């Protein structure tokens, strides 16, 4: 005796559903108003929720492990958790900048940066020490363009 699994059909139907239909499904499945995000986000979250309700969610030990890994990554600092992990150069990276005929070498550390044997928390502080004026450290060391990317 074989039973037909309706879940794959429900997932496929998400692609052809209208946005108002997706929002209605959101209200049914999450018992809340849908967020003002794009269609793709709604589809992916609805697909996960449909499968979660049908097959079960993550095991409690998996949730605990993910939370523990997150804590190790950001130390529980909410501000730090919002920063993309790939935004910071890898520890050990050397940033080299010539300023007024002198070459300045900054080493990225796990806690921040090091310049002339002294630790710094930000590149802006180093740029200020080098130039005597306020600079965006990411711009000064060429890690970020001055103009916003379009």
PDB file of C-alpha atoms in Angstrom:
ATOM      1  CA  UNK A   1       0.000   0.000   0.000  1.00  0.00           C
ATOM      2  CA  UNK A   2       1.554   3.325  -1.040  1.00  0.00           C
ATOM      3  CA  UNK A   3       0.464   6.688   0.220  1.00  0.00           C
ATOM      4  CA  UNK A   4       0.786   9.768  -1.892  1.00  0.00           C
ATOM      5  CA  UNK A   5       2.890  12.459  -0.189  1.00  0.00           C
ATOM      6  CA  UNK A   6       1.239  15.868  -0.858  1.00  0.00           C
ATOM      7  CA  UNK A   7       4.214  17.874   0.389  1.00  0.00           C
ATOM      8  CA  UNK A   8       6.210  17.968  -2.892  1.00  0.00           C
ATOM      9  CA  UNK A   9       3.100  19.184  -4.712  1.00  0.00           C
ATOM     10  CA  UNK A  10       2.542  21.907  -2.087  1.00  0.00           C
ATOM     11  CA  UNK A  11       6.148  23.016  -2.425  1.00  0.00           C
ATOM     12  CA  UNK A  12       5.919  23.144  -6.221  1.00  0.00           C
ATOM     13  CA  UNK A  13       2.699  25.171  -5.986  1.00  0.00           C
ATOM     14  CA  UNK A  14       4.542  27.931  -4.127  1.00  0.00           C
ATOM     15  CA  UNK A  15       6.334  28.885  -7.363  1.00  0.00           C
ATOM     16  CA  UNK A  16       3.081  29.551  -9.218  1.00  0.00           C
ATOM     17  CA  UNK A  17       1.135  31.110  -6.339  1.00  0.00           C
ATOM     18  CA  UNK A  18       0.490  34.848  -6.416  1.00  0.00           C
ATOM     19  CA  UNK A  19       2.035  37.056  -3.760  1.00  0.00           C
ATOM     20  CA  UNK A  20      -1.335  37.604  -2.022  1.00  0.00           C
ATOM     21  CA  UNK A  21      -1.776  33.787  -1.945  1.00  0.00           C
ATOM     22  CA  UNK A  22       1.693  33.400  -0.411  1.00  0.00           C
ATOM     23  CA  UNK A  23       0.830  35.993   2.226  1.00  0.00           C
ATOM     24  CA  UNK A  24      -2.426  34.165   3.012  1.00  0.00           C
ATOM     25  CA  UNK A  25      -0.488  30.906   3.431  1.00  0.00           C
ATOM     26  CA  UNK A  26       1.946  32.742   5.709  1.00  0.00           C
ATOM     27  CA  UNK A  27      -0.939  33.839   7.940  1.00  0.00           C
ATOM     28  CA  UNK A  28      -2.230  30.246   8.084  1.00  0.00           C
ATOM     29  CA  UNK A  29       1.135  28.602   8.750  1.00  0.00           C
ATOM     30  CA  UNK A  30       2.754  31.157  11.058  1.00  0.00           C
ATOM     31  CA  UNK A  31      -0.349  32.684  12.645  1.00  0.00           C
ATOM     32  CA  UNK A  32       1.107  36.165  12.102  1.00  0.00           C
ATOM     33  CA  UNK A  33       1.271  38.842   9.449  1.00  0.00           C
ATOM     34  CA  UNK A  34       3.863  38.207   6.724  1.00  0.00           C
ATOM     35  CA  UNK A  35       7.009  40.335   6.810  1.00  0.00           C
ATOM     36  CA  UNK A  36       7.490  42.992   4.121  1.00  0.00           C
ATOM     37  CA  UNK A  37      10.191  40.993   2.372  1.00  0.00           C
ATOM     38  CA  UNK A  38      10.420  39.887  -1.241  1.00  0.00           C
ATOM     39  CA  UNK A  39       8.603  36.973  -2.804  1.00  0.00           C
ATOM     40  CA  UNK A  40      11.661  34.737  -2.820  1.00  0.00           C
ATOM     41  CA  UNK A  41      11.999  35.062   0.952  1.00  0.00           C
ATOM     42  CA  UNK A  42       8.315  34.230   1.473  1.00  0.00           C
ATOM     43  CA  UNK A  43       8.605  31.148  -0.769  1.00  0.00           C
ATOM     44  CA  UNK A  44      11.690  29.799   1.022  1.00  0.00           C
ATOM     45  CA  UNK A  45      10.297  30.334   4.530  1.00  0.00           C
ATOM     46  CA  UNK A  46       6.921  28.850   3.562  1.00  0.00           C
ATOM     47  CA  UNK A  47       8.632  25.831   1.990  1.00  0.00           C
ATOM     48  CA  UNK A  48      10.621  25.251   5.174  1.00  0.00           C
ATOM     49  CA  UNK A  49       7.532  25.691   7.371  1.00  0.00           C
ATOM     50  CA  UNK A  50       5.447  23.261   5.282  1.00  0.00           C
ATOM     51  CA  UNK A  51       8.165  20.608   5.605  1.00  0.00           C
ATOM     52  CA  UNK A  52       8.721  21.383   9.272  1.00  0.00           C
ATOM     53  CA  UNK A  53       5.060  20.848  10.079  1.00  0.00           C
ATOM     54  CA  UNK A  54       4.833  17.690   7.959  1.00  0.00           C
ATOM     55  CA  UNK A  55       8.105  15.992   8.853  1.00  0.00           C
ATOM     56  CA  UNK A  56       9.151  17.684  12.082  1.00  0.00           C
ATOM     57  CA  UNK A  57      11.661  20.428  12.794  1.00  0.00           C
ATOM     58  CA  UNK A  58      15.204  20.327  14.028  1.00  0.00           C
ATOM     59  CA  UNK A  59      15.965  18.101  16.988  1.00  0.00           C
ATOM     60  CA  UNK A  60      16.402  20.018  20.270  1.00  0.00           C
ATOM     61  CA  UNK A  61      20.065  18.984  20.470  1.00  0.00           C
ATOM     62  CA  UNK A  62      20.657  20.394  16.975  1.00  0.00           C
ATOM     63  CA  UNK A  63      19.062  23.705  17.968  1.00  0.00           C
ATOM     64  CA  UNK A  64      21.242  23.837  21.107  1.00  0.00           C
ATOM     65  CA  UNK A  65      24.364  23.079  19.077  1.00  0.00           C
ATOM     66  CA  UNK A  66      23.569  25.819  16.543  1.00  0.00           C
ATOM     67  CA  UNK A  67      22.959  28.302  19.369  1.00  0.00           C
ATOM     68  CA  UNK A  68      26.236  27.304  21.016  1.00  0.00           C
ATOM     69  CA  UNK A  69      28.132  27.732  17.733  1.00  0.00           C
ATOM     70  CA  UNK A  70      26.538  31.137  17.271  1.00  0.00           C
ATOM     71  CA  UNK A  71      27.602  32.155  20.769  1.00  0.00           C
ATOM     72  CA  UNK A  72      31.172  31.055  20.020  1.00  0.00           C
ATOM     73  CA  UNK A  73      31.150  33.114  16.838  1.00  0.00           C
ATOM     74  CA  UNK A  74      29.802  36.371  18.265  1.00  0.00           C
ATOM     75  CA  UNK A  75      30.238  35.918  22.016  1.00  0.00           C
ATOM     76  CA  UNK A  76      26.591  36.768  22.606  1.00  0.00           C
ATOM     77  CA  UNK A  77      27.177  40.323  21.375  1.00  0.00           C
ATOM     78  CA  UNK A  78      23.987  41.284  19.458  1.00  0.00           C
ATOM     79  CA  UNK A  79      25.761  44.071  17.572  1.00  0.00           C
ATOM     80  CA  UNK A  80      28.555  41.733  16.518  1.00  0.00           C
ATOM     81  CA  UNK A  81      26.092  39.038  15.406  1.00  0.00           C
ATOM     82  CA  UNK A  82      24.715  41.395  12.749  1.00  0.00           C
ATOM     83  CA  UNK A  83      28.126  41.847  11.097  1.00  0.00           C
ATOM     84  CA  UNK A  84      28.769  39.542   8.184  1.00  0.00           C
ATOM     85  CA  UNK A  85      31.491  37.021   8.944  1.00  0.00           C
ATOM     86  CA  UNK A  86      33.174  37.699   5.592  1.00  0.00           C
ATOM     87  CA  UNK A  87      33.262  41.482   6.156  1.00  0.00           C
ATOM     88  CA  UNK A  88      36.378  41.231   8.334  1.00  0.00           C
ATOM     89  CA  UNK A  89      39.669  40.176   6.748  1.00  0.00           C
ATOM     90  CA  UNK A  90      41.047  36.837   7.948  1.00  0.00           C
ATOM     91  CA  UNK A  91      43.293  36.978  11.024  1.00  0.00           C
ATOM     92  CA  UNK A  92      46.915  37.165   9.925  1.00  0.00           C
ATOM     93  CA  UNK A  93      46.164  39.309   6.867  1.00  0.00           C
ATOM     94  CA  UNK A  94      48.619  42.167   6.410  1.00  0.00           C
ATOM     95  CA  UNK A  95      47.264  45.499   5.224  1.00  0.00           C
ATOM     96  CA  UNK A  96      49.889  47.760   3.675  1.00  0.00           C
ATOM     97  CA  UNK A  97      49.391  51.484   3.084  1.00  0.00           C
ATOM     98  CA  UNK A  98      51.916  54.070   2.030  1.00  0.00           C
ATOM     99  CA  UNK A  99      51.381  57.481   3.579  1.00  0.00           C
ATOM    100  CA  UNK A 100      53.684  60.469   3.016  1.00  0.00           C
ATOM    101  CA  UNK A 101      56.572  58.266   1.916  1.00  0.00           C
ATOM    102  CA  UNK A 102      56.299  55.745   4.745  1.00  0.00           C
ATOM    103  CA  UNK A 103      54.922  52.224   4.433  1.00  0.00           C
ATOM    104  CA  UNK A 104      52.535  51.259   7.236  1.00  0.00           C
ATOM    105  CA  UNK A 105      51.785  47.583   7.856  1.00  0.00           C
ATOM    106  CA  UNK A 106      48.743  46.547   9.877  1.00  0.00           C
ATOM    107  CA  UNK A 107      48.126  42.924  10.855  1.00  0.00           C
ATOM    108  CA  UNK A 108      44.577  41.659  11.329  1.00  0.00           C
ATOM    109  CA  UNK A 109      44.201  39.792  14.622  1.00  0.00           C
ATOM    110  CA  UNK A 110      41.319  37.781  16.040  1.00  0.00           C
ATOM    111  CA  UNK A 111      40.441  40.711  18.337  1.00  0.00           C
ATOM    112  CA  UNK A 112      41.047  43.582  15.919  1.00  0.00           C
ATOM    113  CA  UNK A 113      44.273  44.933  14.458  1.00  0.00           C
ATOM    114  CA  UNK A 114      47.923  45.487  15.339  1.00  0.00           C
ATOM    115  CA  UNK A 115      50.069  48.362  14.157  1.00  0.00           C
ATOM    116  CA  UNK A 116      53.642  49.045  15.325  1.00  0.00           C
ATOM    117  CA  UNK A 117      53.321  46.292  17.941  1.00  0.00           C
ATOM    118  CA  UNK A 118      50.258  47.867  19.539  1.00  0.00           C
ATOM    119  CA  UNK A 119      46.696  46.444  19.456  1.00  0.00           C
ATOM    120  CA  UNK A 120      43.813  48.506  18.054  1.00  0.00           C
ATOM    121  CA  UNK A 121      40.103  47.753  17.937  1.00  0.00           C
ATOM    122  CA  UNK A 122      39.479  49.622  14.681  1.00  0.00           C
ATOM    123  CA  UNK A 123      41.211  50.550  11.462  1.00  0.00           C
ATOM    124  CA  UNK A 124      39.896  54.097  11.860  1.00  0.00           C
ATOM    125  CA  UNK A 125      41.940  54.521  15.055  1.00  0.00           C
ATOM    126  CA  UNK A 126      45.062  53.405  13.198  1.00  0.00           C
ATOM    127  CA  UNK A 127      44.336  55.698  10.242  1.00  0.00           C
ATOM    128  CA  UNK A 128      43.877  58.601  12.685  1.00  0.00           C
ATOM    129  CA  UNK A 129      47.202  57.757  14.392  1.00  0.00           C
ATOM    130  CA  UNK A 130      48.974  57.674  11.022  1.00  0.00           C
ATOM    131  CA  UNK A 131      47.442  60.800   9.475  1.00  0.00           C
ATOM    132  CA  UNK A 132      46.464  62.931  12.457  1.00  0.00           C
ATOM    133  CA  UNK A 133      42.983  63.377  10.972  1.00  0.00           C
ATOM    134  CA  UNK A 134      39.748  61.421  11.031  1.00  0.00           C
ATOM    135  CA  UNK A 135      39.472  58.745   8.356  1.00  0.00           C
ATOM    136  CA  UNK A 136      37.231  55.786   7.691  1.00  0.00           C
ATOM    137  CA  UNK A 137      39.819  53.066   8.273  1.00  0.00           C
ATOM    138  CA  UNK A 138      38.274  50.726   5.700  1.00  0.00           C
ATOM    139  CA  UNK A 139      38.573  53.459   3.049  1.00  0.00           C
ATOM    140  CA  UNK A 140      42.089  54.460   4.156  1.00  0.00           C
ATOM    141  CA  UNK A 141      43.382  50.909   3.754  1.00  0.00           C
ATOM    142  CA  UNK A 142      41.522  50.353   0.478  1.00  0.00           C
ATOM    143  CA  UNK A 143      39.044  47.789   1.804  1.00  0.00           C
ATOM    144  CA  UNK A 144      35.993  49.901   0.960  1.00  0.00           C
ATOM    145  CA  UNK A 145      35.260  52.283  -1.863  1.00  0.00           C
ATOM    146  CA  UNK A 146      34.503  55.894  -0.939  1.00  0.00           C
ATOM    147  CA  UNK A 147      31.380  55.923  -3.060  1.00  0.00           C
ATOM    148  CA  UNK A 148      28.462  53.675  -2.276  1.00  0.00           C
ATOM    149  CA  UNK A 149      28.212  50.770  -4.681  1.00  0.00           C
ATOM    150  CA  UNK A 150      25.228  50.945  -6.985  1.00  0.00           C
TER     151      UNK A 150
END
